[in-house]
GROMACS .gro file of C-alpha atoms in nm:
model
  286
    1GLU     CA    1  11.208   9.611   8.897
    2GLU     CA    2  11.362   9.366   8.614
    3ASP     CA    3  11.047   9.433   8.434
    4ALA     CA    4  11.043   9.773   8.410
    5GLY     CA    5  11.360   9.845   8.327
    6TYR     CA    6  11.385   9.568   8.041
    7GLY     CA    7  11.032   9.764   7.901
    8TRP     CA    8  11.277  10.061   7.883
    9ALA     CA    9  11.577   9.916   7.718
   10GLY     CA   10  11.301   9.711   7.469
   11ILE     CA   11  11.105  10.066   7.362
   12ASN     CA   12  11.418  10.250   7.305
   13PHE     CA   13  11.621   9.976   7.123
   14ILE     CA   14  11.324   9.969   6.948
   15LEU     CA   15  11.306  10.333   6.871
   16GLY     CA   16  11.682  10.339   6.797
   17SER     CA   17  11.790  10.578   7.160
   18LEU     CA   18  11.984  10.331   7.303
   19ILE     CA   19  12.267  10.144   7.155
   20GLU     CA   20  12.448  10.448   6.990
   21GLU     CA   21  12.426  10.630   7.383
   22SER     CA   22  12.543  10.327   7.487
   23GLU     CA   23  12.900  10.314   7.383
   24GLY     CA   24  13.169  10.300   7.566
   25LEU     CA   25  13.270  10.320   7.942
   26GLY     CA   26  13.083  10.509   8.275
   27THR     CA   27  12.755  10.685   8.307
   28VAL     CA   28  12.549  10.793   8.029
   29LEU     CA   29  12.480  11.152   8.149
   30ASN     CA   30  12.307  11.357   7.821
   31PRO     CA   31  12.152  11.081   7.605
   32LYS     CA   32  12.074  11.232   7.251
   33LEU     CA   33  11.707  11.107   7.297
   34THR     CA   34  11.576  10.865   7.562
   35TYR     CA   35  11.196  10.759   7.613
   36GLY     CA   36  10.988  10.653   7.931
   37ALA     CA   37  10.855  10.304   7.947
   38LEU     CA   38  10.469  10.246   8.045
   39ASP     CA   39  10.361   9.919   8.029
   40MET     CA   40  10.011   9.756   8.154
   41GLY     CA   41   9.972   9.403   8.159
   42GLY     CA   42   9.745   9.168   8.325
   43ALA     CA   43   9.900   9.098   8.646
   44SER     CA   44  10.107   9.430   8.760
   45THR     CA   45  10.233   9.766   8.562
   46GLN     CA   46  10.550   9.947   8.568
   47ILE     CA   47  10.683  10.271   8.519
   48SER     CA   48  11.000  10.347   8.384
   49PHE     CA   49  11.282  10.685   8.274
   50TYR     CA   50  11.630  10.789   8.241
   51GLU     CA   51  11.674  11.017   8.590
   52PRO     CA   52  12.009  11.256   8.452
   53GLN     CA   53  12.031  11.400   8.785
   54GLU     CA   54  12.084  11.048   8.913
   55ASP     CA   55  11.933  11.171   9.180
   56ILE     CA   56  11.645  10.893   9.279
   57MET     CA   57  11.553  10.821   9.642
   58ALA     CA   58  11.413  10.501   9.553
   59ASN     CA   59  11.365  10.261   9.358
   60LEU     CA   60  11.708  10.340   9.095
   61PHE     CA   61  11.776  10.106   8.813
   62LYS     CA   62  12.117  10.078   8.695
   63LEU     CA   63  12.100   9.896   8.382
   64GLN     CA   64  12.410   9.821   8.170
   65ILE     CA   65  12.427   9.820   7.831
   66GLY     CA   66  12.732   9.661   7.659
   67GLN     CA   67  13.126   9.647   7.817
   68GLY     CA   68  13.029   9.902   8.010
   69LYS     CA   69  12.815  10.202   8.008
   70HIS     CA   70  12.545  10.188   8.260
   71TRP     CA   71  12.241  10.464   8.267
   72ASN     CA   72  12.042  10.552   8.554
   73LEU     CA   73  11.688  10.444   8.572
   74TYR     CA   74  11.375  10.490   8.745
   75ALA     CA   75  11.169  10.197   8.736
   76HIS     CA   76  10.911  10.042   8.952
   77SER     CA   77  10.662   9.762   8.897
   78PHE     CA   78  10.330   9.763   9.077
   79LEU     CA   79  10.210   9.433   9.139
   80TYR     CA   80   9.816   9.327   9.100
   81TYR     CA   81   9.736   9.698   8.952
   82GLY     CA   82   9.754   9.472   8.638
   83LEU     CA   83   9.462   9.549   8.426
   84ASN     CA   84   9.303   9.181   8.544
   85ALA     CA   85   9.431   9.228   8.882
   86ALA     CA   86   9.276   9.595   8.921
   87ARG     CA   87   8.900   9.479   8.759
   88ASP     CA   88   8.958   9.129   9.081
   89ARG     CA   89   9.039   9.415   9.361
   90PHE     CA   90   8.733   9.657   9.193
   91HIS     CA   91   8.500   9.375   9.165
   92ALA     CA   92   8.610   9.263   9.544
   93LYS     CA   93   8.560   9.642   9.710
   94LEU     CA   94   8.165   9.622   9.497
   95LEU     CA   95   8.121   9.256   9.680
   96ALA     CA   96   8.242   9.387  10.040
   97GLY     CA   97   7.991   9.289  10.286
   98ILE     CA   98   7.766   9.151  10.049
   99ASP     CA   99   7.506   8.875  10.121
  100ALA     CA  100   7.519   8.544   9.982
  101GLU     CA  101   7.147   8.663   9.870
  102THR     CA  102   7.173   8.933   9.695
  103ARG     CA  103   7.525   8.828   9.528
  104LEU     CA  104   7.457   8.483   9.375
  105VAL     CA  105   7.095   8.552   9.289
  106GLU     CA  106   7.014   8.954   9.297
  107GLY     CA  107   7.308   9.070   9.150
  108VAL     CA  108   7.554   9.328   9.293
  109TYR     CA  109   7.581   9.699   9.122
  110ASN     CA  110   7.904   9.785   8.904
  111PRO     CA  111   7.901  10.120   8.760
  112CYS     CA  112   8.154  10.087   8.536
  113LEU     CA  113   7.909   9.829   8.314
  114PRO     CA  114   7.717   9.964   8.022
  115GLY     CA  115   7.334  10.017   8.131
  116GLY     CA  116   7.150   9.638   8.068
  117SER     CA  117   7.443   9.439   8.150
  118ARG     CA  118   7.490   9.119   8.342
  119LYS     CA  119   7.775   8.952   8.395
  120ASP     CA  120   7.914   8.637   8.628
  121ILE     CA  121   8.209   8.634   8.774
  122ARG     CA  122   8.491   8.445   9.021
  123LEU     CA  123   8.674   8.569   9.258
  124ASP     CA  124   8.913   8.478   9.534
  125ILE     CA  125   9.008   8.824   9.693
  126HIS     CA  126   8.853   8.921   9.982
  127ILE     CA  127   8.743   9.253  10.198
  128ASN     CA  128   8.862   9.172  10.539
  129ASP     CA  129   8.684   9.378  10.865
  130GLU     CA  130   8.981   9.678  10.778
  131GLY     CA  131   8.842   9.743  10.444
  132ASP     CA  132   9.160   9.584  10.289
  133GLU     CA  133   9.189   9.296  10.020
  134THR     CA  134   9.347   8.959  10.137
  135TRP     CA  135   9.375   8.648  10.052
  136GLU     CA  136   9.282   8.505  10.366
  137TYR     CA  137   8.859   8.356  10.360
  138ASP     CA  138   8.531   8.321  10.568
  139THR     CA  139   8.487   7.988  10.471
  140SER     CA  140   8.078   8.086  10.534
  141VAL     CA  141   8.152   8.243  10.214
  142SER     CA  142   8.365   8.053  10.051
  143ASP     CA  143   8.559   7.718  10.096
  144THR     CA  144   8.817   7.705   9.886
  145GLY     CA  145   8.938   8.042   9.863
  146PHE     CA  146   8.734   8.118   9.514
  147TYR     CA  147   8.362   8.307   9.538
  148GLN     CA  148   8.100   8.357   9.263
  149ALA     CA  149   7.860   8.685   9.185
  150ILE     CA  150   7.659   8.861   8.934
  151MET     CA  151   7.775   9.179   8.844
  152LYS     CA  152   7.464   9.379   8.673
  153ASN     CA  153   7.387   9.738   8.601
  154ASP     CA  154   7.019   9.789   8.556
  155ASN     CA  155   6.998  10.169   8.440
  156ASP     CA  156   7.015  10.269   8.123
  157THR     CA  157   7.466  10.355   8.093
  158SER     CA  158   7.741  10.356   8.314
  159SER     CA  159   7.786  10.572   8.546
  160PHE     CA  160   8.112  10.720   8.442
  161GLU     CA  161   8.134  10.985   8.758
  162ASP     CA  162   8.096  10.616   8.939
  163CYS     CA  163   8.369  10.391   8.743
  164LEU     CA  164   8.612  10.684   8.773
  165GLU     CA  165   8.624  10.710   9.179
  166HIS     CA  166   8.618  10.342   9.275
  167THR     CA  167   8.889  10.343   8.990
  168ARG     CA  168   9.043  10.603   9.143
  169LYS     CA  169   8.982  10.425   9.501
  170ILE     CA  170   9.191  10.131   9.360
  171LEU     CA  171   9.521  10.298   9.354
  172HIS     CA  172   9.554  10.362   9.718
  173LEU     CA  173   9.643  10.703   9.754
  174GLU     CA  174   9.558  10.742  10.047
  175GLN     CA  175   9.893  10.509  10.154
  176ASN     CA  176  10.055  10.790   9.984
  177SER     CA  177  10.054  11.017  10.322
  178TRP     CA  178  10.436  10.887  10.513
  179CYS     CA  179  10.579  10.928  10.125
  180ASP     CA  180  10.435  11.254  10.084
  181PHE     CA  181  10.622  11.354  10.408
  182ALA     CA  182  10.925  11.146  10.368
  183HIS     CA  183  10.949  11.240   9.947
  184ARG     CA  184  10.869  11.550   9.966
  185GLY     CA  185  10.533  11.487   9.751
  186GLU     CA  186  10.800  11.243   9.487
  187CYS     CA  187  10.471  10.950   9.514
  188ALA     CA  188  10.317  10.727   9.260
  189PHE     CA  189  10.039  10.612   9.443
  190ASN     CA  190  10.022  10.286   9.713
  191GLY     CA  191  10.275  10.489   9.925
  192VAL     CA  192  10.549  10.411   9.651
  193PRO     CA  193  10.821  10.703   9.647
  194MET     CA  194  10.853  10.822   9.279
  195SER     CA  195  11.117  11.074   9.114
  196GLU     CA  196  10.956  11.384   8.960
  197LEU     CA  197  10.817  11.355   8.583
  198PRO     CA  198  11.089  11.435   8.327
  199THR     CA  199  11.075  11.806   8.229
  200GLN     CA  200  10.944  11.695   7.806
  201ASN     CA  201  11.084  11.851   7.513
  202GLU     CA  202  11.232  11.803   7.220
  203HIS     CA  203  11.495  11.529   7.327
  204PHE     CA  204  11.385  11.353   7.622
  205GLY     CA  205  11.052  11.294   7.830
  206GLU     CA  206  10.815  11.153   7.588
  207PHE     CA  207  10.679  10.835   7.644
  208LEU     CA  208  10.541  10.521   7.532
  209ALA     CA  209  10.264  10.392   7.647
  210PHE     CA  210  10.216  10.017   7.533
  211SER     CA  211  10.053   9.655   7.612
  212ASN     CA  212   9.716   9.730   7.761
  213TYR     CA  213   9.697  10.073   7.718
  214TYR     CA  214   9.716  10.037   7.290
  215HIS     CA  215   9.446   9.806   7.386
  216VAL     CA  216   9.217  10.088   7.543
  217TRP     CA  217   9.370  10.381   7.302
  218ASP     CA  218   9.264  10.126   7.040
  219PHE     CA  219   8.923  10.028   7.192
  220LEU     CA  220   8.806  10.456   7.171
  221GLY     CA  221   8.992  10.560   6.858
  222LEU     CA  222   9.226  10.755   7.001
  223PRO     CA  223   9.534  10.911   6.787
  224LYS     CA  224   9.867  10.749   6.916
  225ARG     CA  225   9.971  11.130   7.049
  226ALA     CA  226   9.658  11.175   7.224
  227SER     CA  227   9.646  11.367   7.552
  228ILE     CA  228   9.528  11.289   7.853
  229GLN     CA  229   9.225  11.485   7.828
  230GLU     CA  230   9.131  11.333   7.503
  231LEU     CA  231   9.139  11.014   7.695
  232TYR     CA  232   8.881  11.171   7.956
  233ASP     CA  233   8.671  11.257   7.724
  234SER     CA  234   8.662  10.950   7.519
  235THR     CA  235   8.627  10.774   7.818
  236GLU     CA  236   8.329  10.951   7.970
  237LYS     CA  237   8.172  10.901   7.586
  238ILE     CA  238   8.219  10.525   7.644
  239CYS     CA  239   8.104  10.491   7.964
  240SER     CA  240   7.766  10.709   7.841
  241MET     CA  241   7.654  10.404   7.620
  242SER     CA  242   7.424  10.142   7.703
  243LYS     CA  243   7.502   9.773   7.672
  244ASP     CA  244   7.338   9.785   7.253
  245GLU     CA  245   7.533  10.132   7.210
  246ILE     CA  246   7.894  10.011   7.307
  247PHE     CA  247   7.832   9.630   7.117
  248GLU     CA  248   7.719   9.895   6.812
  249PHE     CA  249   7.985  10.147   6.845
  250ASN     CA  250   8.214   9.779   6.839
  251ARG     CA  251   8.083   9.666   6.553
  252ASN     CA  252   8.163   9.962   6.363
  253HIS     CA  253   8.490   9.956   6.444
  254ALA     CA  254   8.541   9.622   6.456
  255ARG     CA  255   8.805   9.660   6.741
  256VAL     CA  256   8.748   9.397   6.999
  257ASP     CA  257   8.635   9.049   7.045
  258ASP     CA  258   8.242   9.109   7.197
  259GLU     CA  259   8.344   8.925   7.519
  260LEU     CA  260   8.496   9.200   7.641
  261VAL     CA  261   8.349   9.468   7.493
  262GLU     CA  262   8.163   9.560   7.846
  263ASP     CA  263   8.488   9.576   7.986
  264PHE     CA  264   8.583   9.905   7.851
  265CYS     CA  265   8.438  10.137   8.102
  266PHE     CA  266   8.631   9.986   8.375
  267ARG     CA  267   8.961   9.968   8.153
  268SER     CA  268   8.948  10.295   8.018
  269SER     CA  269   8.849  10.514   8.341
  270TYR     CA  270   9.127  10.281   8.482
  271ALA     CA  271   9.380  10.376   8.275
  272PHE     CA  272   9.323  10.754   8.330
  273ASN     CA  273   9.311  10.714   8.655
  274VAL     CA  274   9.732  10.545   8.693
  275LEU     CA  275   9.787  10.808   8.398
  276ARG     CA  276   9.695  11.124   8.530
  277ASN     CA  277   9.613  11.114   8.901
  278GLY     CA  278   9.896  10.778   8.948
  279TYR     CA  279  10.187  10.880   8.806
  280GLY     CA  280  10.104  11.286   8.762
  281PHE     CA  281  10.046  11.331   8.432
  282ASP     CA  282   9.912  11.647   8.336
  283PHE     CA  283   9.576  11.678   8.092
  284ASP     CA  284   9.739  11.840   7.765
  285ALA     CA  285  10.055  11.593   7.858
  286HIS     CA  286  10.043  11.383   7.456
   0.00000   0.00000   0.00000
């Protein structure tokens, strides 16, 4: 939670909305302006925002600034939901129950890869008989915990619908059943309670997304204040490209290094699912 809370403090300091509001003693009640923070790293992803009602049933982070002024924040860090960890869990799900001949020689279909792609991967996440991620492994598959596989897509393009569905599944929304009951629907994903997103107005409720969100926005060529709908539409466009087309797209815009290009249908789909189906931002949210 410190990761999430300090991310919030960092962006609000940079944007000039932290220090003035933190003067004096007691609890911050009616700040003139404050931003929520959305961070997506490689291993984890965070969300944090000021809660004006101070009514946080879970994941309350009291951030004290200076001598004695504190902010009540909702803050949570979702471990293994960062971009790299999520991709490894996604690959592990695709490889569950696949025999060695298929995994190592023929290759396994990955709907998020551009058409005509073939990539070698190495994993240490395994799927048990109940379909759950685990670090425990079958020695017939690996004697070190790590195992290799070939991921491929022999079709003309990625499958936007399949990629979107697979990246939605790794959020584990099915774990929300108890959270939805106990917290009256105020839940994010993987059974984690989350306060209702703040209502947006000119002084409050805006979020700043950074780290890997920035890289997705930049690759897609989205404006800084793009809506979730625009993210969805651009992701659909990227996922409709063949390998040659997406490399040409990247060359024309000089977005990212070549070794990352084939990953952006997954990255964009995953970012969309976290924002829309995980945190619950509306399609018209900017």
